[in-house]
């Protein structure tokens, strides 16, 4: 395994930051070393990271720009497995960036990972460095709320985000984009929640991006370890076609398991379905969320 050596003092320093790394998990190798395997993964960090790694394994990316990168979990995980050579990680929270620097030092990745405090709004996109790939998760649905409030209110979120995506297009050959379509976010977007995913796919294409893959994070958390997994969410390129979000999560869960049990009566399969069924309370907690991740080129 690569990069085995770690500084014990840095590891102890990280131990003192329990509340911070509980929000965004430690990279897998460091978590194993500290015996701090996933305490809580309500944001689907592990499933998203696995999804992103599988994409990077098929590509040849050298450098990453990560906006809204928090502690740098995704970038550091990719660097640690040599799926990229260097990363620049931006966030508005200096305490999160400081934690990221400690994690990078403990993993001997400080020379390859740069952390910088920066507010990313529409006017600052041109100042970002170019790179092979952009990682932008849990950022753009906050436009109009945490940043560019007046501009989004004036333009509407749909028009604003198209301009946002168009400015990023010439700077990056590929992108990992995660966005939540919640009941109260994005603000100033006059599109019914059930139709937002379909509309957003159209916005991505009109802004010059090609969608390589699109996954619902709840489904990734539930089914991604299953070799028979298929995305049941019914992607559509036609704006206005309802998307199965919210109650669709529960429907997908029922459908997938119905197929699994029906297979017992349809004959032997080459590999048994192995899926972890969440408790109903966990389903209920996630059912109010519509969080999606896109791989773009």
PDB file of C-alpha atoms in Angstrom:
ATOM      1  CA  UNK A   1       0.000   0.000   0.000  1.00  0.00           C
ATOM      2  CA  UNK A   2       1.263   3.460  -0.842  1.00  0.00           C
ATOM      3  CA  UNK A   3       1.945   6.328   1.581  1.00  0.00           C
ATOM      4  CA  UNK A   4       2.098   4.075   4.666  1.00  0.00           C
ATOM      5  CA  UNK A   5       4.029   6.370   6.972  1.00  0.00           C
ATOM      6  CA  UNK A   6       2.083   8.770   9.193  1.00  0.00           C
ATOM      7  CA  UNK A   7       3.057  11.266  11.865  1.00  0.00           C
ATOM      8  CA  UNK A   8       1.653  10.079  15.211  1.00  0.00           C
ATOM      9  CA  UNK A   9       1.484  13.606  16.609  1.00  0.00           C
ATOM     10  CA  UNK A  10      -0.732  14.615  13.718  1.00  0.00           C
ATOM     11  CA  UNK A  11      -2.943  11.601  14.321  1.00  0.00           C
ATOM     12  CA  UNK A  12      -3.446  12.621  17.964  1.00  0.00           C
ATOM     13  CA  UNK A  13      -4.198  16.158  16.825  1.00  0.00           C
ATOM     14  CA  UNK A  14      -6.907  14.852  14.513  1.00  0.00           C
ATOM     15  CA  UNK A  15      -8.401  12.815  17.360  1.00  0.00           C
ATOM     16  CA  UNK A  16      -9.153  16.067  19.178  1.00  0.00           C
ATOM     17  CA  UNK A  17     -11.310  17.240  16.281  1.00  0.00           C
ATOM     18  CA  UNK A  18     -14.036  14.613  16.640  1.00  0.00           C
ATOM     19  CA  UNK A  19     -16.986  16.876  15.903  1.00  0.00           C
ATOM     20  CA  UNK A  20     -15.455  18.140  12.673  1.00  0.00           C
ATOM     21  CA  UNK A  21     -14.519  14.821  11.106  1.00  0.00           C
ATOM     22  CA  UNK A  22     -17.850  13.298  12.157  1.00  0.00           C
ATOM     23  CA  UNK A  23     -19.547  15.677   9.710  1.00  0.00           C
ATOM     24  CA  UNK A  24     -17.256  14.752   6.835  1.00  0.00           C
ATOM     25  CA  UNK A  25     -15.535  11.443   7.336  1.00  0.00           C
ATOM     26  CA  UNK A  26     -11.820  10.806   7.353  1.00  0.00           C
ATOM     27  CA  UNK A  27     -10.262   9.179   4.275  1.00  0.00           C
ATOM     28  CA  UNK A  28     -10.551   5.392   4.549  1.00  0.00           C
ATOM     29  CA  UNK A  29      -6.898   4.595   5.231  1.00  0.00           C
ATOM     30  CA  UNK A  30      -6.642   7.161   8.007  1.00  0.00           C
ATOM     31  CA  UNK A  31      -9.956   6.061   9.525  1.00  0.00           C
ATOM     32  CA  UNK A  32      -8.706   2.470   9.662  1.00  0.00           C
ATOM     33  CA  UNK A  33      -5.436   3.548  11.262  1.00  0.00           C
ATOM     34  CA  UNK A  34      -7.304   5.457  13.967  1.00  0.00           C
ATOM     35  CA  UNK A  35      -9.998   2.782  14.316  1.00  0.00           C
ATOM     36  CA  UNK A  36     -12.621   5.429  13.570  1.00  0.00           C
ATOM     37  CA  UNK A  37     -14.685   3.726  10.895  1.00  0.00           C
ATOM     38  CA  UNK A  38     -17.842   5.537   9.792  1.00  0.00           C
ATOM     39  CA  UNK A  39     -19.575   6.817  12.890  1.00  0.00           C
ATOM     40  CA  UNK A  40     -22.319   8.493  10.931  1.00  0.00           C
ATOM     41  CA  UNK A  41     -22.762   8.702   7.185  1.00  0.00           C
ATOM     42  CA  UNK A  42     -26.098  10.426   6.829  1.00  0.00           C
ATOM     43  CA  UNK A  43     -24.827  12.415   3.836  1.00  0.00           C
ATOM     44  CA  UNK A  44     -23.751   9.327   1.913  1.00  0.00           C
ATOM     45  CA  UNK A  45     -20.076  10.307   1.918  1.00  0.00           C
ATOM     46  CA  UNK A  46     -18.788   6.745   1.594  1.00  0.00           C
ATOM     47  CA  UNK A  47     -21.130   5.886  -1.290  1.00  0.00           C
ATOM     48  CA  UNK A  48     -20.365   9.134  -3.117  1.00  0.00           C
ATOM     49  CA  UNK A  49     -16.626   8.675  -2.674  1.00  0.00           C
ATOM     50  CA  UNK A  50     -16.803   5.151  -4.091  1.00  0.00           C
ATOM     51  CA  UNK A  51     -18.865   6.429  -7.035  1.00  0.00           C
ATOM     52  CA  UNK A  52     -16.311   9.172  -7.753  1.00  0.00           C
ATOM     53  CA  UNK A  53     -13.330   6.825  -7.407  1.00  0.00           C
ATOM     54  CA  UNK A  54     -14.808   4.424  -9.956  1.00  0.00           C
ATOM     55  CA  UNK A  55     -14.976   7.312 -12.421  1.00  0.00           C
ATOM     56  CA  UNK A  56     -11.413   8.479 -11.741  1.00  0.00           C
ATOM     57  CA  UNK A  57     -10.099   4.940 -12.198  1.00  0.00           C
ATOM     58  CA  UNK A  58     -11.225   5.046 -15.829  1.00  0.00           C
ATOM     59  CA  UNK A  59      -9.687   8.471 -16.488  1.00  0.00           C
ATOM     60  CA  UNK A  60      -6.261  10.082 -16.412  1.00  0.00           C
ATOM     61  CA  UNK A  61      -6.706  13.190 -14.288  1.00  0.00           C
ATOM     62  CA  UNK A  62      -3.668  15.059 -13.020  1.00  0.00           C
ATOM     63  CA  UNK A  63      -5.089  17.970 -11.032  1.00  0.00           C
ATOM     64  CA  UNK A  64      -8.285  18.713  -9.116  1.00  0.00           C
ATOM     65  CA  UNK A  65      -9.979  21.959  -8.141  1.00  0.00           C
ATOM     66  CA  UNK A  66     -12.407  21.327  -5.275  1.00  0.00           C
ATOM     67  CA  UNK A  67     -14.802  24.164  -4.374  1.00  0.00           C
ATOM     68  CA  UNK A  68     -16.835  23.896  -1.202  1.00  0.00           C
ATOM     69  CA  UNK A  69     -14.292  21.240  -0.279  1.00  0.00           C
ATOM     70  CA  UNK A  70     -14.692  21.411   3.510  1.00  0.00           C
ATOM     71  CA  UNK A  71     -11.879  19.250   4.994  1.00  0.00           C
ATOM     72  CA  UNK A  72     -10.898  17.939   1.566  1.00  0.00           C
ATOM     73  CA  UNK A  73     -12.194  14.408   2.173  1.00  0.00           C
ATOM     74  CA  UNK A  74     -12.878  13.585  -1.477  1.00  0.00           C
ATOM     75  CA  UNK A  75      -9.730  15.171  -2.897  1.00  0.00           C
ATOM     76  CA  UNK A  76      -7.471  13.624  -0.244  1.00  0.00           C
ATOM     77  CA  UNK A  77      -9.063  10.208  -0.775  1.00  0.00           C
ATOM     78  CA  UNK A  78      -8.340  10.445  -4.507  1.00  0.00           C
ATOM     79  CA  UNK A  79      -4.770  11.651  -3.955  1.00  0.00           C
ATOM     80  CA  UNK A  80      -4.146   8.878  -1.439  1.00  0.00           C
ATOM     81  CA  UNK A  81      -4.975   6.251  -4.060  1.00  0.00           C
ATOM     82  CA  UNK A  82      -2.938   8.080  -6.723  1.00  0.00           C
ATOM     83  CA  UNK A  83      -6.038   8.766  -8.819  1.00  0.00           C
ATOM     84  CA  UNK A  84      -4.799  12.350  -9.186  1.00  0.00           C
ATOM     85  CA  UNK A  85      -1.496  14.106  -8.516  1.00  0.00           C
ATOM     86  CA  UNK A  86      -2.515  17.339  -6.827  1.00  0.00           C
ATOM     87  CA  UNK A  87      -5.550  19.223  -5.562  1.00  0.00           C
ATOM     88  CA  UNK A  88      -6.517  22.771  -4.654  1.00  0.00           C
ATOM     89  CA  UNK A  89      -9.307  22.851  -2.095  1.00  0.00           C
ATOM     90  CA  UNK A  90     -11.420  25.945  -1.426  1.00  0.00           C
ATOM     91  CA  UNK A  91     -13.957  26.604   1.319  1.00  0.00           C
ATOM     92  CA  UNK A  92     -15.282  29.581   3.256  1.00  0.00           C
ATOM     93  CA  UNK A  93     -14.730  27.943   6.668  1.00  0.00           C
ATOM     94  CA  UNK A  94     -11.166  28.313   7.895  1.00  0.00           C
ATOM     95  CA  UNK A  95     -11.670  25.810  10.728  1.00  0.00           C
ATOM     96  CA  UNK A  96     -12.595  23.126   8.186  1.00  0.00           C
ATOM     97  CA  UNK A  97      -9.591  24.012   6.027  1.00  0.00           C
ATOM     98  CA  UNK A  98      -7.312  23.878   9.077  1.00  0.00           C
ATOM     99  CA  UNK A  99      -8.627  20.414   9.838  1.00  0.00           C
ATOM    100  CA  UNK A 100      -7.987  19.416   6.225  1.00  0.00           C
ATOM    101  CA  UNK A 101      -4.375  20.565   6.452  1.00  0.00           C
ATOM    102  CA  UNK A 102      -3.896  18.390   9.546  1.00  0.00           C
ATOM    103  CA  UNK A 103      -5.388  15.371   7.789  1.00  0.00           C
ATOM    104  CA  UNK A 104      -3.199  15.966   4.734  1.00  0.00           C
ATOM    105  CA  UNK A 105      -0.102  16.241   6.943  1.00  0.00           C
ATOM    106  CA  UNK A 106      -0.960  13.015   8.761  1.00  0.00           C
ATOM    107  CA  UNK A 107      -1.303  11.264   5.407  1.00  0.00           C
ATOM    108  CA  UNK A 108       1.896  12.853   4.033  1.00  0.00           C
ATOM    109  CA  UNK A 109      -0.094  14.596   1.312  1.00  0.00           C
ATOM    110  CA  UNK A 110       0.677  18.208   2.255  1.00  0.00           C
ATOM    111  CA  UNK A 111       2.879  18.735  -0.798  1.00  0.00           C
ATOM    112  CA  UNK A 112       0.065  17.646  -3.086  1.00  0.00           C
ATOM    113  CA  UNK A 113      -2.939  19.329  -1.431  1.00  0.00           C
ATOM    114  CA  UNK A 114      -3.361  23.092  -1.079  1.00  0.00           C
ATOM    115  CA  UNK A 115      -6.142  24.570   1.083  1.00  0.00           C
ATOM    116  CA  UNK A 116      -7.377  28.151   0.636  1.00  0.00           C
ATOM    117  CA  UNK A 117     -10.198  30.156   2.186  1.00  0.00           C
ATOM    118  CA  UNK A 118     -12.294  31.628  -0.596  1.00  0.00           C
ATOM    119  CA  UNK A 119     -15.903  32.599  -1.178  1.00  0.00           C
ATOM    120  CA  UNK A 120     -16.942  31.267  -4.577  1.00  0.00           C
ATOM    121  CA  UNK A 121     -19.571  33.431  -6.224  1.00  0.00           C
ATOM    122  CA  UNK A 122     -20.282  34.111  -9.888  1.00  0.00           C
ATOM    123  CA  UNK A 123     -17.774  36.961 -10.188  1.00  0.00           C
ATOM    124  CA  UNK A 124     -14.945  34.894  -8.691  1.00  0.00           C
ATOM    125  CA  UNK A 125     -15.246  31.838 -10.939  1.00  0.00           C
ATOM    126  CA  UNK A 126     -12.844  33.259 -13.515  1.00  0.00           C
ATOM    127  CA  UNK A 127     -10.165  33.580 -10.816  1.00  0.00           C
ATOM    128  CA  UNK A 128     -10.185  29.841 -10.115  1.00  0.00           C
ATOM    129  CA  UNK A 129      -7.266  27.914 -11.600  1.00  0.00           C
ATOM    130  CA  UNK A 130      -7.893  25.653 -14.572  1.00  0.00           C
ATOM    131  CA  UNK A 131      -7.626  21.908 -13.943  1.00  0.00           C
ATOM    132  CA  UNK A 132      -8.433  18.521 -15.388  1.00  0.00           C
ATOM    133  CA  UNK A 133     -11.439  18.072 -13.123  1.00  0.00           C
ATOM    134  CA  UNK A 134     -13.660  20.145 -10.838  1.00  0.00           C
ATOM    135  CA  UNK A 135     -15.314  18.751  -7.712  1.00  0.00           C
ATOM    136  CA  UNK A 136     -18.245  20.847  -6.515  1.00  0.00           C
ATOM    137  CA  UNK A 137     -20.584  19.245  -3.989  1.00  0.00           C
ATOM    138  CA  UNK A 138     -23.228  20.775  -1.743  1.00  0.00           C
ATOM    139  CA  UNK A 139     -22.589  24.278  -3.079  1.00  0.00           C
ATOM    140  CA  UNK A 140     -24.762  25.427  -5.962  1.00  0.00           C
ATOM    141  CA  UNK A 141     -28.151  24.822  -4.350  1.00  0.00           C
ATOM    142  CA  UNK A 142     -27.088  27.402  -1.733  1.00  0.00           C
ATOM    143  CA  UNK A 143     -26.788  30.165  -4.363  1.00  0.00           C
ATOM    144  CA  UNK A 144     -29.290  32.858  -3.448  1.00  0.00           C
ATOM    145  CA  UNK A 145     -29.048  31.882   0.202  1.00  0.00           C
ATOM    146  CA  UNK A 146     -25.375  31.803   1.288  1.00  0.00           C
ATOM    147  CA  UNK A 147     -23.936  33.742  -1.655  1.00  0.00           C
ATOM    148  CA  UNK A 148     -25.051  35.935  -4.572  1.00  0.00           C
ATOM    149  CA  UNK A 149     -28.352  36.555  -2.789  1.00  0.00           C
ATOM    150  CA  UNK A 150     -29.430  39.642  -4.726  1.00  0.00           C
ATOM    151  CA  UNK A 151     -28.219  38.356  -8.086  1.00  0.00           C
ATOM    152  CA  UNK A 152     -30.096  35.056  -7.781  1.00  0.00           C
ATOM    153  CA  UNK A 153     -33.211  36.853  -6.578  1.00  0.00           C
ATOM    154  CA  UNK A 154     -33.037  39.128  -9.623  1.00  0.00           C
ATOM    155  CA  UNK A 155     -32.204  36.470 -12.232  1.00  0.00           C
ATOM    156  CA  UNK A 156     -33.921  33.436 -10.750  1.00  0.00           C
ATOM    157  CA  UNK A 157     -31.900  30.356  -9.786  1.00  0.00           C
ATOM    158  CA  UNK A 158     -32.354  28.604 -13.143  1.00  0.00           C
ATOM    159  CA  UNK A 159     -30.884  31.442 -15.230  1.00  0.00           C
ATOM    160  CA  UNK A 160     -28.199  32.121 -12.634  1.00  0.00           C
ATOM    161  CA  UNK A 161     -26.984  28.541 -12.431  1.00  0.00           C
ATOM    162  CA  UNK A 162     -26.811  28.205 -16.206  1.00  0.00           C
ATOM    163  CA  UNK A 163     -24.444  31.197 -16.294  1.00  0.00           C
ATOM    164  CA  UNK A 164     -22.491  29.687 -13.383  1.00  0.00           C
ATOM    165  CA  UNK A 165     -22.063  26.386 -15.227  1.00  0.00           C
ATOM    166  CA  UNK A 166     -21.190  28.097 -18.523  1.00  0.00           C
ATOM    167  CA  UNK A 167     -18.314  29.945 -16.855  1.00  0.00           C
ATOM    168  CA  UNK A 168     -16.910  26.706 -15.485  1.00  0.00           C
ATOM    169  CA  UNK A 169     -17.156  24.811 -18.774  1.00  0.00           C
ATOM    170  CA  UNK A 170     -13.961  26.129 -20.506  1.00  0.00           C
ATOM    171  CA  UNK A 171     -11.886  25.770 -17.323  1.00  0.00           C
ATOM    172  CA  UNK A 172     -12.394  22.049 -16.637  1.00  0.00           C
ATOM    173  CA  UNK A 173     -12.375  18.964 -18.806  1.00  0.00           C
ATOM    174  CA  UNK A 174     -14.604  17.088 -16.376  1.00  0.00           C
ATOM    175  CA  UNK A 175     -16.627  17.760 -13.247  1.00  0.00           C
ATOM    176  CA  UNK A 176     -18.190  16.026 -10.264  1.00  0.00           C
ATOM    177  CA  UNK A 177     -21.278  17.974  -9.257  1.00  0.00           C
ATOM    178  CA  UNK A 178     -23.638  17.176  -6.382  1.00  0.00           C
ATOM    179  CA  UNK A 179     -26.805  19.184  -5.819  1.00  0.00           C
ATOM    180  CA  UNK A 180     -29.808  18.929  -3.526  1.00  0.00           C
ATOM    181  CA  UNK A 181     -33.324  19.586  -4.808  1.00  0.00           C
ATOM    182  CA  UNK A 182     -35.049  20.168  -1.491  1.00  0.00           C
ATOM    183  CA  UNK A 183     -38.385  21.707  -0.615  1.00  0.00           C
ATOM    184  CA  UNK A 184     -36.731  25.023   0.305  1.00  0.00           C
ATOM    185  CA  UNK A 185     -33.654  24.932  -1.951  1.00  0.00           C
ATOM    186  CA  UNK A 186     -32.630  26.128  -4.428  1.00  0.00           C
ATOM    187  CA  UNK A 187     -34.295  29.458  -3.656  1.00  0.00           C
ATOM    188  CA  UNK A 188     -35.878  31.601  -6.375  1.00  0.00           C
ATOM    189  CA  UNK A 189     -36.440  28.675  -8.737  1.00  0.00           C
ATOM    190  CA  UNK A 190     -40.010  28.505  -9.972  1.00  0.00           C
ATOM    191  CA  UNK A 191     -40.009  24.810 -10.855  1.00  0.00           C
ATOM    192  CA  UNK A 192     -42.040  22.150  -9.062  1.00  0.00           C
ATOM    193  CA  UNK A 193     -39.859  19.935  -6.898  1.00  0.00           C
ATOM    194  CA  UNK A 194     -40.942  16.785  -8.731  1.00  0.00           C
ATOM    195  CA  UNK A 195     -39.653  18.278 -11.999  1.00  0.00           C
ATOM    196  CA  UNK A 196     -36.439  19.892 -10.826  1.00  0.00           C
ATOM    197  CA  UNK A 197     -34.113  17.014 -11.619  1.00  0.00           C
ATOM    198  CA  UNK A 198     -35.318  16.805 -15.222  1.00  0.00           C
ATOM    199  CA  UNK A 199     -35.046  20.575 -15.658  1.00  0.00           C
ATOM    200  CA  UNK A 200     -31.555  20.614 -14.180  1.00  0.00           C
ATOM    201  CA  UNK A 201     -30.368  17.923 -16.587  1.00  0.00           C
ATOM    202  CA  UNK A 202     -31.494  20.184 -19.413  1.00  0.00           C
ATOM    203  CA  UNK A 203     -29.620  23.114 -17.883  1.00  0.00           C
ATOM    204  CA  UNK A 204     -26.422  21.068 -17.701  1.00  0.00           C
ATOM    205  CA  UNK A 205     -26.641  20.185 -21.375  1.00  0.00           C
ATOM    206  CA  UNK A 206     -27.515  23.710 -22.497  1.00  0.00           C
ATOM    207  CA  UNK A 207     -24.512  25.056 -20.572  1.00  0.00           C
ATOM    208  CA  UNK A 208     -22.177  22.779 -22.527  1.00  0.00           C
ATOM    209  CA  UNK A 209     -21.776  19.785 -20.216  1.00  0.00           C
ATOM    210  CA  UNK A 210     -22.274  16.156 -21.188  1.00  0.00           C
ATOM    211  CA  UNK A 211     -23.756  13.957 -18.463  1.00  0.00           C
ATOM    212  CA  UNK A 212     -21.635  10.821 -18.136  1.00  0.00           C
ATOM    213  CA  UNK A 213     -23.579   9.493 -15.154  1.00  0.00           C
ATOM    214  CA  UNK A 214     -26.270  10.677 -12.754  1.00  0.00           C
ATOM    215  CA  UNK A 215     -27.051   8.914  -9.487  1.00  0.00           C
ATOM    216  CA  UNK A 216     -29.408   9.518  -6.619  1.00  0.00           C
ATOM    217  CA  UNK A 217     -27.342   9.562  -3.434  1.00  0.00           C
ATOM    218  CA  UNK A 218     -29.984   7.706  -1.412  1.00  0.00           C
ATOM    219  CA  UNK A 219     -29.930   4.915  -3.997  1.00  0.00           C
ATOM    220  CA  UNK A 220     -26.125   4.850  -3.938  1.00  0.00           C
ATOM    221  CA  UNK A 221     -26.200   4.438  -0.168  1.00  0.00           C
ATOM    222  CA  UNK A 222     -28.775   1.654  -0.403  1.00  0.00           C
ATOM    223  CA  UNK A 223     -27.749  -0.360  -3.445  1.00  0.00           C
ATOM    224  CA  UNK A 224     -24.268   0.579  -4.649  1.00  0.00           C
ATOM    225  CA  UNK A 225     -22.567  -2.477  -3.137  1.00  0.00           C
ATOM    226  CA  UNK A 226     -24.983  -4.730  -4.985  1.00  0.00           C
ATOM    227  CA  UNK A 227     -23.740  -6.223  -8.283  1.00  0.00           C
ATOM    228  CA  UNK A 228     -27.317  -6.204  -9.604  1.00  0.00           C
ATOM    229  CA  UNK A 229     -27.846  -2.540  -8.815  1.00  0.00           C
ATOM    230  CA  UNK A 230     -29.577  -0.439 -11.438  1.00  0.00           C
ATOM    231  CA  UNK A 231     -30.683   3.160 -11.128  1.00  0.00           C
ATOM    232  CA  UNK A 232     -34.461   2.954 -10.826  1.00  0.00           C
ATOM    233  CA  UNK A 233     -34.925   6.730 -10.676  1.00  0.00           C
ATOM    234  CA  UNK A 234     -36.024   7.072 -14.301  1.00  0.00           C
ATOM    235  CA  UNK A 235     -33.676   9.716 -15.694  1.00  0.00           C
ATOM    236  CA  UNK A 236     -35.271  11.803 -18.404  1.00  0.00           C
ATOM    237  CA  UNK A 237     -33.895  14.371 -20.820  1.00  0.00           C
ATOM    238  CA  UNK A 238     -37.354  15.836 -21.361  1.00  0.00           C
ATOM    239  CA  UNK A 239     -37.882  18.948 -19.231  1.00  0.00           C
ATOM    240  CA  UNK A 240     -41.143  18.720 -17.387  1.00  0.00           C
ATOM    241  CA  UNK A 241     -41.307  14.950 -17.018  1.00  0.00           C
ATOM    242  CA  UNK A 242     -41.793  14.157 -13.331  1.00  0.00           C
ATOM    243  CA  UNK A 243     -38.832  12.632 -11.539  1.00  0.00           C
ATOM    244  CA  UNK A 244     -39.330   9.967  -8.909  1.00  0.00           C
ATOM    245  CA  UNK A 245     -37.864  11.769  -5.941  1.00  0.00           C
ATOM    246  CA  UNK A 246     -39.115  11.808  -2.349  1.00  0.00           C
ATOM    247  CA  UNK A 247     -41.678   8.973  -2.256  1.00  0.00           C
ATOM    248  CA  UNK A 248     -39.826   7.507  -5.224  1.00  0.00           C
ATOM    249  CA  UNK A 249     -36.996   6.610  -2.870  1.00  0.00           C
ATOM    250  CA  UNK A 250     -39.292   4.316  -0.919  1.00  0.00           C
ATOM    251  CA  UNK A 251     -40.813   2.983  -4.141  1.00  0.00           C
ATOM    252  CA  UNK A 252     -37.337   2.190  -5.485  1.00  0.00           C
ATOM    253  CA  UNK A 253     -36.552   0.344  -2.271  1.00  0.00           C
ATOM    254  CA  UNK A 254     -39.723  -1.746  -2.549  1.00  0.00           C
ATOM    255  CA  UNK A 255     -39.224  -2.403  -6.274  1.00  0.00           C
ATOM    256  CA  UNK A 256     -35.618  -3.486  -5.924  1.00  0.00           C
ATOM    257  CA  UNK A 257     -36.367  -5.893  -3.110  1.00  0.00           C
ATOM    258  CA  UNK A 258     -39.420  -7.266  -4.905  1.00  0.00           C
ATOM    259  CA  UNK A 259     -37.153  -8.118  -7.844  1.00  0.00           C
ATOM    260  CA  UNK A 260     -34.617  -9.627  -5.462  1.00  0.00           C
ATOM    261  CA  UNK A 261     -37.157 -11.947  -3.844  1.00  0.00           C
ATOM    262  CA  UNK A 262     -38.871 -12.768  -7.142  1.00  0.00           C
ATOM    263  CA  UNK A 263     -35.533 -14.009  -8.465  1.00  0.00           C
ATOM    264  CA  UNK A 264     -35.754 -16.933  -6.040  1.00  0.00           C
ATOM    265  CA  UNK A 265     -38.691 -18.245  -8.051  1.00  0.00           C
ATOM    266  CA  UNK A 266     -37.282 -17.378 -11.475  1.00  0.00           C
ATOM    267  CA  UNK A 267     -34.259 -19.631 -11.238  1.00  0.00           C
ATOM    268  CA  UNK A 268     -30.720 -19.498  -9.898  1.00  0.00           C
ATOM    269  CA  UNK A 269     -28.655 -16.394 -10.442  1.00  0.00           C
ATOM    270  CA  UNK A 270     -24.921 -16.198 -10.996  1.00  0.00           C
ATOM    271  CA  UNK A 271     -24.518 -14.091  -7.872  1.00  0.00           C
ATOM    272  CA  UNK A 272     -26.939 -13.573  -5.050  1.00  0.00           C
ATOM    273  CA  UNK A 273     -28.153 -10.073  -4.419  1.00  0.00           C
ATOM    274  CA  UNK A 274     -26.471  -8.612  -1.389  1.00  0.00           C
ATOM    275  CA  UNK A 275     -28.055  -5.398  -0.225  1.00  0.00           C
ATOM    276  CA  UNK A 276     -28.274  -3.666   3.111  1.00  0.00           C
ATOM    277  CA  UNK A 277     -31.853  -2.604   3.792  1.00  0.00           C
ATOM    278  CA  UNK A 278     -32.027   0.520   5.938  1.00  0.00           C
ATOM    279  CA  UNK A 279     -34.456   0.698   8.828  1.00  0.00           C
ATOM    280  CA  UNK A 280     -37.702   2.499   8.084  1.00  0.00           C
ATOM    281  CA  UNK A 281     -36.683   5.373  10.359  1.00  0.00           C
ATOM    282  CA  UNK A 282     -33.598   5.918   8.193  1.00  0.00           C
ATOM    283  CA  UNK A 283     -35.732   5.854   5.051  1.00  0.00           C
ATOM    284  CA  UNK A 284     -38.076   8.384   6.599  1.00  0.00           C
ATOM    285  CA  UNK A 285     -35.181  10.658   7.474  1.00  0.00           C
ATOM    286  CA  UNK A 286     -33.825  10.572   3.925  1.00  0.00           C
ATOM    287  CA  UNK A 287     -37.156  10.727   2.156  1.00  0.00           C
ATOM    288  CA  UNK A 288     -37.376  14.529   2.457  1.00  0.00           C
ATOM    289  CA  UNK A 289     -34.112  14.900   0.550  1.00  0.00           C
ATOM    290  CA  UNK A 290     -33.420  14.790  -3.175  1.00  0.00           C
ATOM    291  CA  UNK A 291     -29.647  14.761  -3.394  1.00  0.00           C
ATOM    292  CA  UNK A 292     -28.053  13.853  -6.727  1.00  0.00           C
ATOM    293  CA  UNK A 293     -24.505  13.492  -7.995  1.00  0.00           C
ATOM    294  CA  UNK A 294     -23.451  14.040 -11.605  1.00  0.00           C
ATOM    295  CA  UNK A 295     -20.307  13.056 -13.477  1.00  0.00           C
ATOM    296  CA  UNK A 296     -19.798  15.511 -16.326  1.00  0.00           C
ATOM    297  CA  UNK A 297     -17.480  15.989 -19.278  1.00  0.00           C
TER     298      UNK A 297
END
